[in-house]
Amino acid sequence: MLDGDYPGVCEKWSTRTKEVASRFLLSIQLPSEVHRRMRHLKHVAFWKGTELRSFLHYVSIVVMKDFMNYRTYRHFLLYFCGVTIFSSLAHQRLWPLADKFLRLFVKEFGSIYGRAYLTSNIHNLQHVYGEIALYGPLDGFSAYPFENHLQLIKRWVRSGTKCAQQVAARSDELARVYRAVNVIAPQYPRLKVNGDGVHVTADFALMPTFKDQWFLTKDNGIVKFLEAKKSSALPISVVGVRFLSVAEHFNVSADDNAFPPLSSAALHIYEVQENAPSRMVEVPWTEIRCKLVAVRLPTHCLNPNSTQPLPRPAPNTIVFFPLLHTFILE
């Protein structure tokens, strides 16, 4: 869509369209655990793999809805749900359904985008379930952790000759460095040193800022973090504001009678109005399920060339996505 036309699906984005969508991307506040912010679409050719992953999991279904017709958007949801489900052990019960979604996505791809775009990358989506069954969720064997390591490898190369040998020599030198074995690992949960938040696990912290204050309880309540307490009865509890009503953001079907339509609530993706009724709660840290990514829905269409009157969400509507690596499994 950025650089080409897909007749009957979407038009090539104009400069104005890219600017409107980019302003929305730049306004999104991803949690502190996501180290790369969303960047302007003029830099999309230079986006890192982790940026593309963040876009897919936490932004894409909000942005793409304004640029796709119903059939194409539903088709994209098949891919979004399939990859999201395969990215966490928390969704393991849904892995067979994710396999159905990705197979249906591949089956319909040619009729929507054209058979010329049915590449091996699209075909290989049909085999993801087999790899997941062998090696676990996608993030468990992806190359994302090595992305930041590339900068170190480049620094190890001092000249343009025998690059591989230089990298191997530096790696061997580092492997010979002795590490202290008596370092005491920090215990979790623990209050932050400055007292303005809590480290629930080594993977995430809650703080009283918009991007870091949302979490999901084990009974699927969405809570806005205010402060953390420590007492003799409980090691740590969290005080916050819990919304009394939430709604699903979407639902999608695999066109198979064996599987009912999947609600976004099954993936812990919810839609809430920020001024909805709420109440104060105190939650033991053991009742926290995961941290949430909060994305405010745009109150205007991101596609300035749209000719269809799209219904817009109420002001201050927020979509919450689980930050996938922060699930605390039973």
Coordinates of N, CA, C and O in Angstrom, one line a residue, residues 130-253:
G130 N 3.6 -26.7 12.8 CA 4.5 -27.8 13.0 C 5.7 -27.4 13.7 O 6.2 -28.1 14.6
E131 N 6.2 -26.2 13.4 CA 7.4 -25.7 14.1 C 7.1 -25.3 15.5 O 7.9 -25.5 16.5
I132 N 6.0 -24.7 15.8 CA 5.5 -24.3 17.1 C 5.4 -25.6 18.0 O 5.8 -25.6 19.2
A133 N 4.9 -26.6 17.4 CA 4.7 -27.9 18.2 C 6.1 -28.4 18.6 O 6.2 -29.0 19.7
L134 N 7.1 -28.2 17.8 CA 8.4 -28.7 18.1 C 9.2 -27.8 19.1 O 9.9 -28.3 20.0
Y135 N 9.1 -26.5 18.8 CA 10.1 -25.6 19.5 C 9.4 -24.6 20.4 O 10.1 -23.8 21.0
G136 N 8.0 -24.6 20.5 CA 7.4 -23.7 21.4 C 7.0 -22.4 20.7 O 7.1 -22.3 19.4
P137 N 6.5 -21.4 21.4 CA 6.0 -20.1 20.8 C 7.1 -19.4 19.9 O 8.3 -19.6 20.1
L138 N 6.6 -18.6 19.0 CA 7.5 -18.0 18.0 C 8.6 -17.2 18.6 O 9.8 -17.3 18.2
D139 N 8.4 -16.4 19.7 CA 9.4 -15.6 20.3 C 10.5 -16.5 20.9 O 11.6 -16.0 21.3
G140 N 10.2 -17.8 21.2 CA 11.2 -18.6 21.8 C 12.3 -19.1 20.9 O 13.4 -19.5 21.3
F141 N 12.1 -19.0 19.5 CA 13.2 -19.3 18.6 C 13.3 -18.3 17.5 O 13.8 -18.7 16.4
S142 N 12.9 -17.1 17.7 CA 13.0 -16.1 16.7 C 14.4 -15.5 16.8 O 15.1 -15.7 17.7
A143 N 14.7 -14.7 15.8 CA 16.1 -14.0 15.7 C 16.0 -12.6 16.3 O 17.0 -11.9 16.3
Y144 N 14.9 -12.2 16.9 CA 14.8 -10.9 17.5 C 15.9 -10.6 18.5 O 16.4 -9.5 18.5
P145 N 16.2 -11.5 19.5 CA 17.2 -11.2 20.5 C 18.5 -10.8 19.9 O 19.4 -10.2 20.6
F146 N 18.8 -11.3 18.7 CA 20.1 -11.0 18.1 C 20.2 -9.7 17.4 O 21.3 -9.3 17.0
E147 N 19.1 -9.0 17.2 CA 19.1 -7.8 16.4 C 20.0 -6.8 16.9 O 20.8 -6.2 16.2
N148 N 19.9 -6.5 18.2 CA 20.7 -5.5 18.9 C 22.2 -5.9 19.0 O 23.0 -5.1 19.1
H149 N 22.4 -7.2 18.9 CA 23.8 -7.7 19.0 C 24.6 -7.4 17.7 O 25.8 -7.4 17.8
L150 N 23.9 -7.1 16.6 CA 24.6 -6.9 15.4 C 25.5 -5.7 15.5 O 26.6 -5.6 14.9
Q151 N 25.1 -4.7 16.3 CA 26.0 -3.5 16.4 C 27.3 -3.8 17.1 O 28.3 -3.2 16.8
L152 N 27.3 -4.8 18.0 CA 28.5 -5.2 18.7 C 29.4 -5.9 17.7 O 30.6 -5.7 17.6
I153 N 28.8 -6.8 16.8 CA 29.6 -7.5 15.9 C 30.3 -6.6 14.9 O 31.5 -6.8 14.5
K154 N 29.6 -5.5 14.5 CA 30.2 -4.5 13.6 C 31.4 -3.8 14.2 O 32.4 -3.5 13.6
R155 N 31.3 -3.6 15.5 CA 32.4 -2.9 16.2 C 33.6 -3.8 16.4 O 34.7 -3.3 16.5
W156 N 33.4 -5.1 16.3 CA 34.5 -6.1 16.5 C 35.3 -6.1 15.2 O 36.5 -6.5 15.2
V157 N 34.8 -5.7 14.1 CA 35.5 -5.7 12.8 C 36.3 -4.4 12.6 O 35.7 -3.3 12.5
R158 N 37.6 -4.5 12.6 CA 38.5 -3.3 12.6 C 38.9 -3.0 11.2 O 39.4 -1.9 10.9
S159 N 38.8 -4.0 10.3 CA 39.3 -3.7 8.9 C 38.4 -4.6 7.9 O 37.6 -5.4 8.4
G160 N 38.6 -4.4 6.6 CA 37.7 -5.0 5.7 C 38.2 -6.4 5.3 O 37.6 -7.0 4.4
T161 N 39.3 -6.9 5.8 CA 39.8 -8.2 5.5 C 39.6 -9.2 6.6 O 39.7 -8.8 7.8
K162 N 39.3 -10.4 6.3 CA 39.1 -11.5 7.3 C 38.2 -11.1 8.4 O 38.4 -11.2 9.6
C163 N 37.0 -10.6 8.0 CA 36.0 -10.2 8.9 C 35.5 -11.3 9.8 O 35.3 -11.1 11.0
A164 N 35.2 -12.5 9.2 CA 34.8 -13.6 10.1 C 35.8 -14.0 11.1 O 35.4 -14.3 12.3
Q165 N 37.1 -14.0 10.8 CA 38.1 -14.3 11.7 C 38.1 -13.3 12.9 O 38.3 -13.7 14.0
Q166 N 38.0 -12.0 12.5 CA 38.0 -11.0 13.6 C 36.8 -11.2 14.6 O 37.0 -11.1 15.8
V167 N 35.6 -11.5 14.0 CA 34.5 -11.7 14.9 C 34.7 -12.9 15.8 O 34.4 -12.9 17.0
A168 N 35.2 -14.0 15.2 CA 35.5 -15.2 16.0 C 36.5 -15.0 17.1 O 36.3 -15.4 18.2
A169 N 37.5 -14.2 16.8 CA 38.6 -13.9 17.8 C 38.0 -13.1 18.9 O 38.3 -13.4 20.1
R170 N 37.2 -12.0 18.6 CA 36.6 -11.2 19.7 C 35.6 -12.1 20.5 O 35.6 -11.9 21.8
S171 N 34.9 -12.9 19.9 CA 33.9 -13.8 20.6 C 34.7 -14.7 21.6 O 34.3 -14.9 22.7
D172 N 35.8 -15.3 21.1 CA 36.6 -16.1 21.9 C 37.2 -15.4 23.1 O 37.2 -15.9 24.2
E173 N 37.6 -14.1 22.9 CA 38.2 -13.3 24.0 C 37.1 -13.1 25.1 O 37.4 -13.2 26.3
L174 N 35.9 -12.8 24.6 CA 34.8 -12.5 25.6 C 34.4 -13.8 26.3 O 34.1 -13.8 27.5
A175 N 34.5 -14.9 25.7 CA 34.1 -16.2 26.3 C 35.1 -16.6 27.4 O 34.8 -17.3 28.3
R176 N 36.4 -16.0 27.3 CA 37.4 -16.4 28.3 C 37.3 -15.5 29.5 O 38.1 -15.7 30.5
V177 N 36.5 -14.4 29.5 CA 36.4 -13.5 30.6 C 35.6 -14.2 31.7 O 34.5 -14.7 31.5
Y178 N 36.2 -14.3 32.9 CA 35.5 -14.9 34.0 C 34.4 -14.0 34.6 O 34.6 -12.8 34.7
R179 N 33.3 -14.6 34.9 CA 32.2 -13.8 35.5 C 32.0 -14.2 36.9 O 32.3 -15.3 37.3
A180 N 31.6 -13.2 37.7 CA 31.4 -13.5 39.1 C 30.3 -14.5 39.3 O 29.2 -14.3 38.7
V181 N 30.4 -15.5 40.1 CA 29.4 -16.5 40.3 C 28.6 -16.3 41.6 O 27.6 -17.0 41.8
N182 N 29.0 -15.3 42.4 CA 28.3 -15.1 43.6 C 27.4 -13.9 43.6 O 27.0 -13.3 44.6
V183 N 27.0 -13.4 42.4 CA 26.1 -12.3 42.3 C 24.7 -12.7 42.7 O 24.2 -13.7 42.3
I184 N 24.1 -11.9 43.6 CA 22.8 -12.3 44.1 C 21.7 -11.7 43.1 O 21.7 -10.5 42.8
A185 N 20.9 -12.6 42.6 CA 19.9 -12.2 41.7 C 18.8 -11.5 42.4 O 18.4 -11.9 43.5
P186 N 18.3 -10.4 41.8 CA 17.2 -9.7 42.5 C 15.9 -10.5 42.6 O 15.6 -11.4 41.8
Q187 N 15.2 -10.3 43.7 CA 13.9 -11.0 43.9 C 12.7 -10.2 43.5 O 12.7 -9.0 43.7
Y188 N 11.8 -10.8 42.9 CA 10.6 -10.2 42.4 C 9.3 -10.8 43.1 O 9.3 -11.9 43.4
P189 N 8.3 -9.9 43.3 CA 8.2 -8.5 42.9 C 9.0 -7.6 43.9 O 9.3 -8.1 45.0
R190 N 9.3 -6.4 43.5 CA 10.0 -5.5 44.4 C 9.7 -4.1 44.0 O 9.5 -3.8 42.8
L191 N 9.6 -3.2 45.0 CA 9.3 -1.8 44.7 C 10.5 -1.1 44.0 O 11.6 -1.5 44.2
K192 N 10.2 -0.2 43.1 CA 11.3 0.6 42.5 C 12.0 1.4 43.5 O 11.4 1.8 44.5
V193 N 13.3 1.6 43.3 CA 14.1 2.3 44.3 C 13.5 3.7 44.6 O 13.5 4.1 45.8
N194 N 13.0 4.4 43.6 CA 12.5 5.8 43.9 C 11.0 5.7 44.4 O 10.4 6.8 44.7
G195 N 10.5 4.5 44.5 CA 9.2 4.4 45.1 C 8.0 4.7 44.3 O 6.8 4.7 44.7
D196 N 8.2 5.0 43.0 CA 7.1 5.4 42.1 C 6.5 4.3 41.3 O 5.8 4.5 40.3
G197 N 6.9 3.0 41.6 CA 6.3 1.9 40.9 C 6.8 0.6 41.4 O 7.4 0.6 42.5
V198 N 6.5 -0.5 40.7 CA 6.9 -1.8 41.2 C 7.4 -2.7 40.0 O 6.8 -2.6 38.9
H199 N 8.4 -3.4 40.2 CA 8.9 -4.4 39.3 C 8.1 -5.7 39.6 O 8.4 -6.4 40.6
V200 N 7.1 -6.0 38.8 CA 6.3 -7.2 39.1 C 7.1 -8.5 38.8 O 7.1 -9.4 39.6
T201 N 7.8 -8.5 37.7 CA 8.8 -9.5 37.3 C 10.0 -8.9 36.7 O 10.0 -7.6 36.6
A202 N 11.0 -9.7 36.3 CA 12.1 -9.1 35.6 C 11.8 -8.5 34.3 O 12.5 -7.7 33.7
D203 N 10.6 -9.0 33.8 CA 10.2 -8.6 32.4 C 9.3 -7.3 32.3 O 9.2 -6.8 31.2
F204 N 8.7 -6.9 33.4 CA 8.0 -5.7 33.3 C 7.8 -5.0 34.7 O 7.8 -5.6 35.7
A205 N 7.5 -3.7 34.6 CA 7.3 -2.8 35.7 C 6.0 -2.0 35.5 O 5.7 -1.7 34.4
L206 N 5.4 -1.7 36.6 CA 4.2 -0.8 36.6 C 4.6 0.5 37.2 O 5.2 0.6 38.2
M207 N 4.2 1.6 36.5 CA 4.5 3.0 37.0 C 3.4 3.9 36.6 O 2.6 3.6 35.7
P208 N 3.2 5.0 37.4 CA 2.0 5.9 37.2 C 2.2 6.8 36.0 O 2.0 8.0 36.2
T209 N 2.5 6.3 34.9 CA 2.5 7.1 33.6 C 1.6 6.3 32.6 O 1.5 5.1 32.7
F210 N 1.0 7.1 31.7 CA 0.0 6.5 30.8 C 0.5 5.2 30.1 O -0.2 4.2 30.0
K211 N 1.8 5.2 29.7 CA 2.2 4.0 28.9 C 2.6 2.8 29.8 O 2.7 1.7 29.3
D212 N 2.7 3.0 31.1 CA 3.2 1.9 32.0 C 2.3 1.6 33.1 O 2.6 0.9 34.0
Q213 N 1.0 2.1 33.1 CA 0.2 1.9 34.2 C -1.0 1.0 34.0 O -1.9 0.9 34.9
W214 N -1.0 0.2 32.9 CA -2.2 -0.6 32.7 C -1.8 -2.1 32.8 O -0.8 -2.6 32.3
F215 N -2.6 -2.9 33.5 CA -2.4 -4.3 33.6 C -3.7 -5.1 33.6 O -4.8 -4.5 33.9
L216 N -3.6 -6.4 33.4 CA -4.8 -7.2 33.3 C -4.7 -8.2 34.5 O -3.7 -8.8 34.8
T217 N -5.9 -8.4 35.2 CA -5.9 -9.3 36.3 C -6.3 -10.7 35.8 O -6.7 -10.9 34.7
K218 N -6.1 -11.7 36.7 CA -6.4 -13.0 36.3 C -7.9 -13.3 36.1 O -8.3 -14.3 35.5
D219 N -8.7 -12.4 36.6 CA -10.2 -12.5 36.3 C -10.6 -11.5 35.2 O -11.7 -11.1 35.0
N220 N -9.6 -11.1 34.4 CA -9.7 -10.3 33.2 C -10.3 -8.9 33.4 O -11.1 -8.4 32.7
G221 N -9.8 -8.3 34.5 CA -10.2 -7.0 34.8 C -9.0 -6.0 34.3 O -7.9 -6.4 34.5
I222 N -9.4 -4.9 33.8 CA -8.4 -3.9 33.3 C -8.2 -2.9 34.4 O -9.2 -2.2 34.8
V223 N -7.0 -2.7 34.9 CA -6.7 -1.9 36.0 C -5.7 -0.8 35.7 O -4.7 -1.1 35.0
K224 N -5.9 0.4 36.1 CA -5.0 1.5 36.0 C -4.2 1.6 37.2 O -4.7 1.9 38.3
F225 N -2.9 1.4 37.1 CA -2.0 1.4 38.3 C -1.9 2.9 38.9 O -1.7 3.8 38.2
L226 N -2.0 2.9 40.2 CA -1.8 4.2 40.9 C -0.6 4.2 41.8 O 0.3 5.0 41.8
E227 N -0.5 3.1 42.7 CA 0.6 2.9 43.6 C 0.7 1.5 44.0 O -0.2 0.7 43.9
A228 N 1.9 1.2 44.6 CA 2.1 -0.2 45.1 C 2.3 -0.1 46.6 O 2.9 0.9 47.1
K229 N 1.8 -1.1 47.3 CA 2.0 -1.1 48.8 C 2.7 -2.4 49.2 O 2.6 -3.4 48.6
K230 N 3.3 -2.3 50.4 CA 4.0 -3.4 50.9 C 3.5 -3.6 52.4 O 3.5 -2.6 53.1
S231 N 3.1 -4.8 52.8 CA 2.6 -5.0 54.2 C 3.1 -6.3 54.6 O 3.6 -7.1 53.9
S232 N 2.8 -6.6 55.9 CA 3.2 -7.9 56.5 C 2.3 -9.0 56.0 O 2.7 -10.1 55.8
A233 N 1.0 -8.6 55.7 CA 0.1 -9.7 55.2 C 0.4 -10.1 53.8 O 0.4 -11.3 53.5
L234 N 0.7 -9.2 52.9 CA 1.0 -9.5 51.5 C 2.4 -8.8 51.2 O 2.6 -7.7 51.6
P235 N 3.3 -9.5 50.5 CA 4.5 -8.9 50.1 C 4.3 -7.6 49.4 O 4.9 -6.6 49.8
I236 N 3.5 -7.6 48.4 CA 3.2 -6.4 47.6 C 1.8 -6.5 47.0 O 1.4 -7.5 46.5
S237 N 1.1 -5.4 47.1 CA -0.2 -5.3 46.4 C -0.2 -4.0 45.7 O 0.5 -3.1 45.9
V238 N -1.1 -3.9 44.7 CA -1.2 -2.8 43.8 C -2.6 -2.1 43.9 O -3.6 -2.8 43.9
V239 N -2.5 -0.8 44.1 CA -3.7 0.0 44.2 C -4.0 0.6 42.9 O -3.1 1.2 42.2
G240 N -5.2 0.6 42.4 CA -5.5 1.1 41.1 C -7.0 1.3 40.9 O -7.8 1.1 41.8
V241 N -7.4 1.7 39.7 CA -8.8 1.9 39.3 C -9.1 0.9 38.2 O -8.5 0.8 37.2
R242 N -10.2 0.1 38.5 CA -10.6 -0.9 37.6 C -11.9 -0.5 36.9 O -12.9 0.0 37.5
F243 N -11.9 -0.7 35.6 CA -13.0 -0.4 34.8 C -14.1 -1.5 35.0 O -13.8 -2.7 35.1
L244 N -15.4 -1.0 35.1 CA -16.5 -1.9 35.4 C -17.1 -2.6 34.2 O -17.8 -3.6 34.3
S245 N -16.8 -2.0 33.0 CA -17.3 -2.6 31.8 C -16.2 -2.5 30.7 O -15.6 -1.5 30.5
V246 N -16.1 -3.6 29.9 CA -15.2 -3.6 28.8 C -15.9 -4.2 27.6 O -16.9 -4.9 27.8
A247 N -15.4 -4.1 26.4 CA -16.0 -4.6 25.2 C -14.9 -5.3 24.3 O -13.8 -4.9 24.4
E248 N -15.4 -6.2 23.5 CA -14.4 -6.8 22.5 C -14.1 -5.8 21.5 O -15.0 -4.9 21.2
H249 N -13.0 -5.9 20.9 CA -12.6 -4.9 19.8 C -12.9 -5.5 18.4 O -13.2 -4.7 17.5
F250 N -12.9 -6.8 18.3 CA -13.3 -7.4 17.0 C -13.6 -8.9 17.3 O -13.4 -9.4 18.4
N251 N -14.2 -9.5 16.2 CA -14.3 -11.0 16.2 C -14.1 -11.5 14.8 O -14.4 -10.7 13.9
V252 N -13.6 -12.7 14.7 CA -13.3 -13.2 13.4 C -13.6 -14.7 13.4 O -13.4 -15.4 14.4
S253 N -14.0 -15.2 12.2 CA -14.3 -16.6 12.1 C -13.4 -17.3 11.1 O -12.9 -16.7 10.2

